Amino acid sequence: MSQDLFLDLGEVDKARISAQQYDVIIIGGGPAGLAAGLYTARARLNALLIEKDPLHCNLCLVKRIDNYPGFPEGISGRELIELMEMQARRFGLQIEIGNVIDITNDSDVKTVKTDIRNFRAKALIITTGISRKRQGVDGEEDFQGKGVSYCATCDGPFFKDIPVAVVGGGEEALEEAIFLTKFASQVTVIHSQEELSANEQLQGMAADNEKISLLLNSEVTKIAGKERVEFVEVLDLNTGNTEQLSVGGVFLYTGTRPVKDFLSQLMKMDERGYIITDQDMKTSADGIFAAGDVRYKKVRQVATAVGDGATAASSARKYIQNLQSKS
Ligand SMILES: Cc1cc2nc3c(=O)[nH]c(=O)nc-3n(C[C@H](O)[C@H](O)[C@H](O)COP(=O)(O)OP(=O)(O)OC[C@H]3O[C@@H](n4cnc5c(N)ncnc54)[C@H](O)[C@@H]3O)c2cc1C
């Protein structure tokens, strides 16, 4: 999302926007939020999207996306977000920068509190995505997009016939390790505990796969190379010895968490904190919808986020129509 476009709004416009009550407020400016923004604005609803960090949105950090339809040569995450933003603005979506810190749901009016000011709306769509736990390993930041990845579904095809390491021992780590064997020459799963924590079926599948090897009781202490990742240093926690493992890629799976700190007890979530919705993206809170990575679902990708956003917008529109027909 381009900060420049937002800065083009004059002070008068900003004051007008802040005084208004909206039909819909969308929290989060990733693909789910911008798709919801496009659909709500195009349906002539008075829609506002609030994004806390336009320059560092999750997708903006992705160098190339090859699996979003319509871009046969691939497209960078930043470019895709900017195109989505331009398209939504063309239909009148308003965008504010702000970190949402609280929402209150008083029957038909929802109040959204940001670190800058408050807004009110009839319906809300939450699209705040997930945050990934960084390992904080030496070299992790430097080699992001140059061999360090957090998503095999997204980046696996870039590692054809190259040995890779997967860090983590849970379900996500093993699923992704098995997926990576379609491309990589060898997949070494490195886990700091004595046993993997993934379910037995996945453990069995990994054990049966001759491309997968395990390094248990081990920790990656350094990711290194010249232009791209060339090796990792692995500490054996039993012996204290460190060895170098030659790999061209490192996939880090040490956990994700949905971004929903400001929601308190407003709606039902699963045990990991993902928002539970029905197929219309309705949450358990009346008039509040959720879309994209923040909700409980199996596939977290741009294509699914965009689909969720469109569905949430349509549900919000029907919710508002019902409110109007009651009054
Ligand atoms: C390294 C990496 C590579 C990836 N590669 C691909 C790929 O190749 N193809 C693919 O399809 N998918 C890829 N993905 C997954 C894809 O990025 C996500 O599935 C998609 O971005 C989810 O969209 P979203 O709108 O639900 O959430 P996000 O894109 O995460 O957007 C959420 C937005 O909400 C904002 N926000 C959060 N909290 C607040 C708050 N309190 N107030 C205001 N704003 C807030 C955030 O700043 C963020 O901009 C990749 C992900 C990663 C991490």
CSV table of C-alpha atoms in Angstrom, one decimal, residues 72-317:
chain,number,residue,atom,x,y,z
A,72,PRO,CA,1.9,-15.3,-16.2
A,73,GLU,CA,5.4,-13.9,-15.5
A,74,GLY,CA,4.8,-13.6,-11.7
A,75,ILE,CA,4.6,-10.3,-9.8
A,76,SER,CA,6.2,-8.9,-6.7
A,77,GLY,CA,4.1,-8.7,-3.5
A,78,ARG,CA,4.5,-4.9,-3.3
A,79,GLU,CA,3.4,-4.4,-6.9
A,80,LEU,CA,0.4,-6.7,-6.4
A,81,ILE,CA,-0.7,-4.8,-3.3
A,82,GLU,CA,-0.3,-1.5,-5.1
A,83,LEU,CA,-2.5,-2.6,-8.0
A,84,MET,CA,-5.1,-3.9,-5.6
A,85,GLU,CA,-5.1,-0.6,-3.7
A,86,MET,CA,-5.4,1.5,-6.9
A,87,GLN,CA,-8.3,-0.7,-8.1
A,88,ALA,CA,-10.2,-0.4,-4.7
A,89,ARG,CA,-9.6,3.4,-4.6
A,90,ARG,CA,-11.0,3.8,-8.1
A,91,PHE,CA,-14.4,2.8,-6.6
A,92,GLY,CA,-14.1,5.1,-3.6
A,93,LEU,CA,-12.5,3.0,-0.9
A,94,GLN,CA,-11.0,5.4,1.7
A,95,ILE,CA,-7.8,4.4,3.5
A,96,GLU,CA,-6.4,5.6,6.8
A,97,ILE,CA,-3.1,4.7,8.4
A,98,GLY,CA,-3.6,3.6,12.1
A,99,ASN,CA,-3.0,0.8,14.4
A,100,VAL,CA,-6.3,-0.6,15.7
A,101,ILE,CA,-6.0,-1.1,19.4
A,102,ASP,CA,-9.6,-1.8,20.5
A,103,ILE,CA,-13.1,-2.3,19.1
A,104,THR,CA,-16.4,-2.2,20.9
A,105,ASN,CA,-19.6,-3.7,19.6
A,106,ASP,CA,-22.6,-1.8,21.0
A,107,SER,CA,-25.6,-3.4,19.2
A,108,ASP,CA,-25.8,-1.8,15.7
A,109,VAL,CA,-22.8,0.6,16.1
A,110,LYS,CA,-19.2,-0.7,16.2
A,111,THR,CA,-16.5,1.7,17.4
A,112,VAL,CA,-12.9,1.1,16.2
A,113,LYS,CA,-10.2,2.8,18.3
A,114,THR,CA,-6.8,3.4,16.6
A,115,ASP,CA,-3.7,4.9,18.1
A,116,ILE,CA,-4.7,8.1,16.3
A,117,ARG,CA,-8.5,8.4,16.6
A,118,ASN,CA,-11.8,6.6,16.7
A,119,PHE,CA,-14.2,5.6,13.9
A,120,ARG,CA,-17.7,4.1,13.9
A,121,ALA,CA,-19.4,1.7,11.5
A,122,LYS,CA,-22.4,-0.5,11.1
A,123,ALA,CA,-20.3,-3.5,10.1
A,124,LEU,CA,-16.6,-4.6,10.5
A,125,ILE,CA,-14.4,-6.9,8.5
A,126,ILE,CA,-11.3,-8.1,10.2
A,127,THR,CA,-8.4,-9.0,7.9
A,128,THR,CA,-5.4,-8.6,10.1
A,129,GLY,CA,-3.5,-11.7,8.9
A,130,ILE,CA,-0.9,-13.6,10.9
A,131,SER,CA,2.5,-12.8,12.3
A,132,ARG,CA,5.3,-15.3,12.2
A,133,LYS,CA,7.7,-15.9,15.0
A,134,ARG,CA,11.2,-15.0,13.9
A,135,GLN,CA,13.8,-17.4,15.1
A,136,GLY,CA,16.3,-14.7,15.6
A,137,VAL,CA,19.1,-16.9,14.1
A,138,ASP,CA,22.2,-15.1,12.9
A,139,GLY,CA,21.8,-14.5,9.2
A,140,GLU,CA,17.9,-14.9,9.2
A,141,GLU,CA,17.2,-11.3,8.3
A,142,ASP,CA,20.1,-11.0,5.8
A,143,PHE,CA,19.1,-14.0,3.7
A,144,GLN,CA,15.3,-13.4,3.7
A,145,GLY,CA,14.3,-13.9,0.1
A,146,LYS,CA,17.8,-15.2,-0.7
A,147,GLY,CA,17.2,-18.7,0.6
A,148,VAL,CA,15.4,-18.1,3.9
A,149,SER,CA,11.7,-18.7,3.6
A,150,TYR,CA,8.6,-19.2,5.8
A,151,CYS,CA,6.4,-20.8,3.2
A,152,ALA,CA,7.2,-23.9,1.1
A,153,THR,CA,3.9,-23.7,-0.8
A,154,CYS,CA,5.0,-20.3,-2.0
A,155,ASP,CA,8.8,-20.8,-2.5
A,156,GLY,CA,9.3,-24.5,-2.9
A,157,PRO,CA,9.5,-24.5,-6.7
A,158,PHE,CA,12.5,-22.1,-6.5
A,159,PHE,CA,14.5,-24.9,-4.9
A,160,LYS,CA,14.5,-27.6,-7.6
A,161,ASP,CA,17.3,-30.1,-7.1
A,162,ILE,CA,18.8,-28.1,-4.2
A,163,PRO,CA,19.3,-29.5,-0.7
A,164,VAL,CA,17.2,-27.5,1.9
A,165,ALA,CA,16.7,-27.5,5.7
A,166,VAL,CA,13.4,-27.3,7.5
A,167,VAL,CA,13.5,-26.0,11.0
A,168,GLY,CA,10.7,-27.1,13.3
A,169,GLY,CA,9.1,-30.4,14.4
A,170,GLY,CA,5.3,-29.6,14.4
A,171,GLU,CA,2.7,-30.4,11.8
A,172,GLU,CA,3.3,-27.4,9.6
A,173,ALA,CA,7.1,-28.2,9.5
A,174,LEU,CA,6.5,-31.8,8.5
A,175,GLU,CA,3.8,-31.1,5.9
A,176,GLU,CA,6.0,-28.5,4.3
A,177,ALA,CA,9.1,-30.8,4.4
A,178,ILE,CA,7.1,-33.6,2.6
A,179,PHE,CA,5.9,-31.0,0.1
A,180,LEU,CA,9.5,-29.8,-0.5
A,181,THR,CA,10.6,-33.3,-1.5
A,182,LYS,CA,8.8,-32.7,-4.8
A,183,PHE,CA,11.5,-30.1,-5.6
A,184,ALA,CA,14.5,-30.3,-3.4
A,185,SER,CA,17.2,-32.9,-3.7
A,186,GLN,CA,17.3,-33.5,0.0
A,187,VAL,CA,15.3,-32.2,3.0
A,188,THR,CA,16.9,-32.1,6.4
A,189,VAL,CA,14.4,-31.5,9.3
A,190,ILE,CA,16.1,-29.9,12.2
A,191,HIS,CA,14.3,-29.9,15.6
A,192,SER,CA,15.5,-28.8,19.0
A,193,GLN,CA,13.6,-31.5,20.9
A,194,GLU,CA,14.2,-35.2,21.3
A,195,GLU,CA,11.0,-36.0,19.5
A,196,LEU,CA,8.9,-34.5,16.7
A,197,SER,CA,5.6,-33.0,17.9
A,198,ALA,CA,3.7,-33.6,14.6
A,199,ASN,CA,1.0,-36.3,14.5
A,200,GLU,CA,2.0,-39.9,14.0
A,201,GLN,CA,0.6,-40.1,10.4
A,202,LEU,CA,2.9,-37.2,9.3
A,203,GLN,CA,5.8,-38.7,11.2
A,204,GLY,CA,5.3,-42.0,9.4
A,205,MET,CA,5.1,-40.3,6.0
A,206,ALA,CA,8.3,-38.4,6.7
A,207,ALA,CA,10.1,-41.6,7.8
A,208,ASP,CA,9.0,-43.4,4.6
A,209,ASN,CA,10.3,-40.6,2.4
A,210,GLU,CA,13.9,-41.3,1.4
A,211,LYS,CA,14.6,-37.6,0.7
A,212,ILE,CA,13.9,-36.6,4.3
A,213,SER,CA,16.4,-37.0,7.1
A,214,LEU,CA,16.1,-35.8,10.7
A,215,LEU,CA,18.4,-34.0,13.0
A,216,LEU,CA,16.9,-34.1,16.5
A,217,ASN,CA,18.2,-32.3,19.6
A,218,SER,CA,19.7,-29.8,17.2
A,219,GLU,CA,19.5,-26.1,16.7
A,220,VAL,CA,20.4,-23.9,13.7
A,221,THR,CA,22.8,-21.2,15.1
A,222,LYS,CA,23.8,-19.5,11.9
A,223,ILE,CA,22.6,-19.1,8.3
A,224,ALA,CA,25.5,-18.2,6.0
A,225,GLY,CA,26.6,-17.7,2.4
A,226,LYS,CA,27.7,-15.1,-0.1
A,227,GLU,CA,24.8,-13.8,-2.3
A,228,ARG,CA,22.4,-16.5,-1.2
A,229,VAL,CA,22.3,-19.2,1.6
A,230,GLU,CA,25.0,-21.8,1.1
A,231,PHE,CA,25.1,-23.5,4.5
A,232,VAL,CA,23.8,-23.5,8.1
A,233,GLU,CA,25.6,-24.2,11.3
A,234,VAL,CA,23.9,-26.8,13.4
A,235,LEU,CA,24.5,-27.2,17.1
A,236,ASP,CA,24.1,-30.7,18.6
A,237,LEU,CA,22.4,-29.9,21.9
A,238,ASN,CA,23.6,-33.2,23.4
A,239,THR,CA,27.3,-33.0,22.6
A,240,GLY,CA,27.7,-29.2,22.2
A,241,ASN,CA,29.4,-29.8,18.8
A,242,THR,CA,28.6,-27.6,15.8
A,243,GLU,CA,28.7,-28.8,12.2
A,244,GLN,CA,28.1,-27.2,8.9
A,245,LEU,CA,25.3,-28.5,6.7
A,246,SER,CA,25.4,-27.4,3.0
A,247,VAL,CA,21.9,-26.2,1.9
A,248,GLY,CA,20.6,-23.7,-0.6
A,249,GLY,CA,17.5,-22.9,1.4
A,250,VAL,CA,16.2,-22.8,5.0
A,251,PHE,CA,12.5,-23.0,5.8
A,252,LEU,CA,11.6,-21.8,9.3
A,253,TYR,CA,8.5,-23.1,11.0
A,254,THR,CA,8.6,-22.1,14.6
A,255,GLY,CA,5.0,-21.0,14.7
A,256,THR,CA,2.5,-18.4,13.6
A,257,ARG,CA,-0.1,-16.5,15.4
A,258,PRO,CA,-3.2,-14.6,14.2
A,259,VAL,CA,-3.1,-10.9,14.8
A,260,LYS,CA,-6.2,-10.2,16.9
A,261,ASP,CA,-4.8,-8.7,20.1
A,262,PHE,CA,-7.4,-5.9,20.0
A,263,LEU,CA,-10.4,-8.3,19.8
A,264,SER,CA,-10.4,-9.4,23.5
A,265,GLN,CA,-13.4,-11.6,24.1
A,266,LEU,CA,-15.6,-10.4,21.3
A,267,MET,CA,-15.9,-13.5,19.2
A,268,LYS,CA,-15.2,-17.3,19.1
A,269,MET,CA,-11.7,-18.4,18.2
A,270,ASP,CA,-10.0,-21.8,18.0
A,271,GLU,CA,-7.4,-22.9,20.6
A,272,ARG,CA,-4.6,-21.2,18.6
A,273,GLY,CA,-6.5,-17.9,18.4
A,274,TYR,CA,-7.7,-18.1,14.8
A,275,ILE,CA,-11.2,-16.5,14.3
A,276,ILE,CA,-13.9,-19.0,13.6
A,277,THR,CA,-16.2,-18.0,10.8
A,278,ASP,CA,-18.9,-19.8,8.8
A,279,GLN,CA,-18.7,-20.0,5.0
A,280,ASP,CA,-20.1,-16.5,4.7
A,281,MET,CA,-17.2,-15.2,6.8
A,282,LYS,CA,-19.6,-14.4,9.7
A,283,THR,CA,-18.0,-14.5,13.1
A,284,SER,CA,-19.9,-15.2,16.3
A,285,ALA,CA,-20.3,-11.4,16.8
A,286,ASP,CA,-23.2,-9.9,15.1
A,287,GLY,CA,-22.1,-7.6,12.2
A,288,ILE,CA,-18.4,-8.5,12.5
A,289,PHE,CA,-16.9,-10.6,9.7
A,290,ALA,CA,-13.4,-12.0,9.3
A,291,ALA,CA,-11.4,-12.9,6.1
A,292,GLY,CA,-8.0,-14.1,5.1
A,293,ASP,CA,-5.2,-15.6,7.2
A,294,VAL,CA,-6.6,-14.4,10.5
A,295,ARG,CA,-9.5,-16.9,10.3
A,296,TYR,CA,-9.4,-20.6,10.9
A,297,LYS,CA,-8.8,-22.4,7.6
A,298,LYS,CA,-6.5,-24.8,5.8
A,299,VAL,CA,-4.9,-22.8,3.0
A,300,ARG,CA,-3.4,-19.4,3.7
A,301,GLN,CA,-2.5,-17.9,0.3
A,302,VAL,CA,-3.3,-14.7,-1.6
A,303,ALA,CA,-5.9,-16.4,-3.8
A,304,THR,CA,-7.8,-17.7,-0.7
A,305,ALA,CA,-7.5,-14.4,1.1
A,306,VAL,CA,-9.0,-12.5,-1.9
A,307,GLY,CA,-11.9,-15.0,-2.1
A,308,ASP,CA,-12.6,-14.6,1.6
A,309,GLY,CA,-12.5,-10.8,1.3
A,310,ALA,CA,-15.1,-10.8,-1.5
A,311,THR,CA,-17.3,-13.1,0.5
A,312,ALA,CA,-17.0,-11.0,3.7
A,313,ALA,CA,-17.9,-7.9,1.7
A,314,SER,CA,-21.0,-9.5,0.3
A,315,SER,CA,-22.1,-10.7,3.7
A,316,ALA,CA,-21.5,-7.2,5.2
A,317,ARG,CA,-23.6,-5.7,2.5
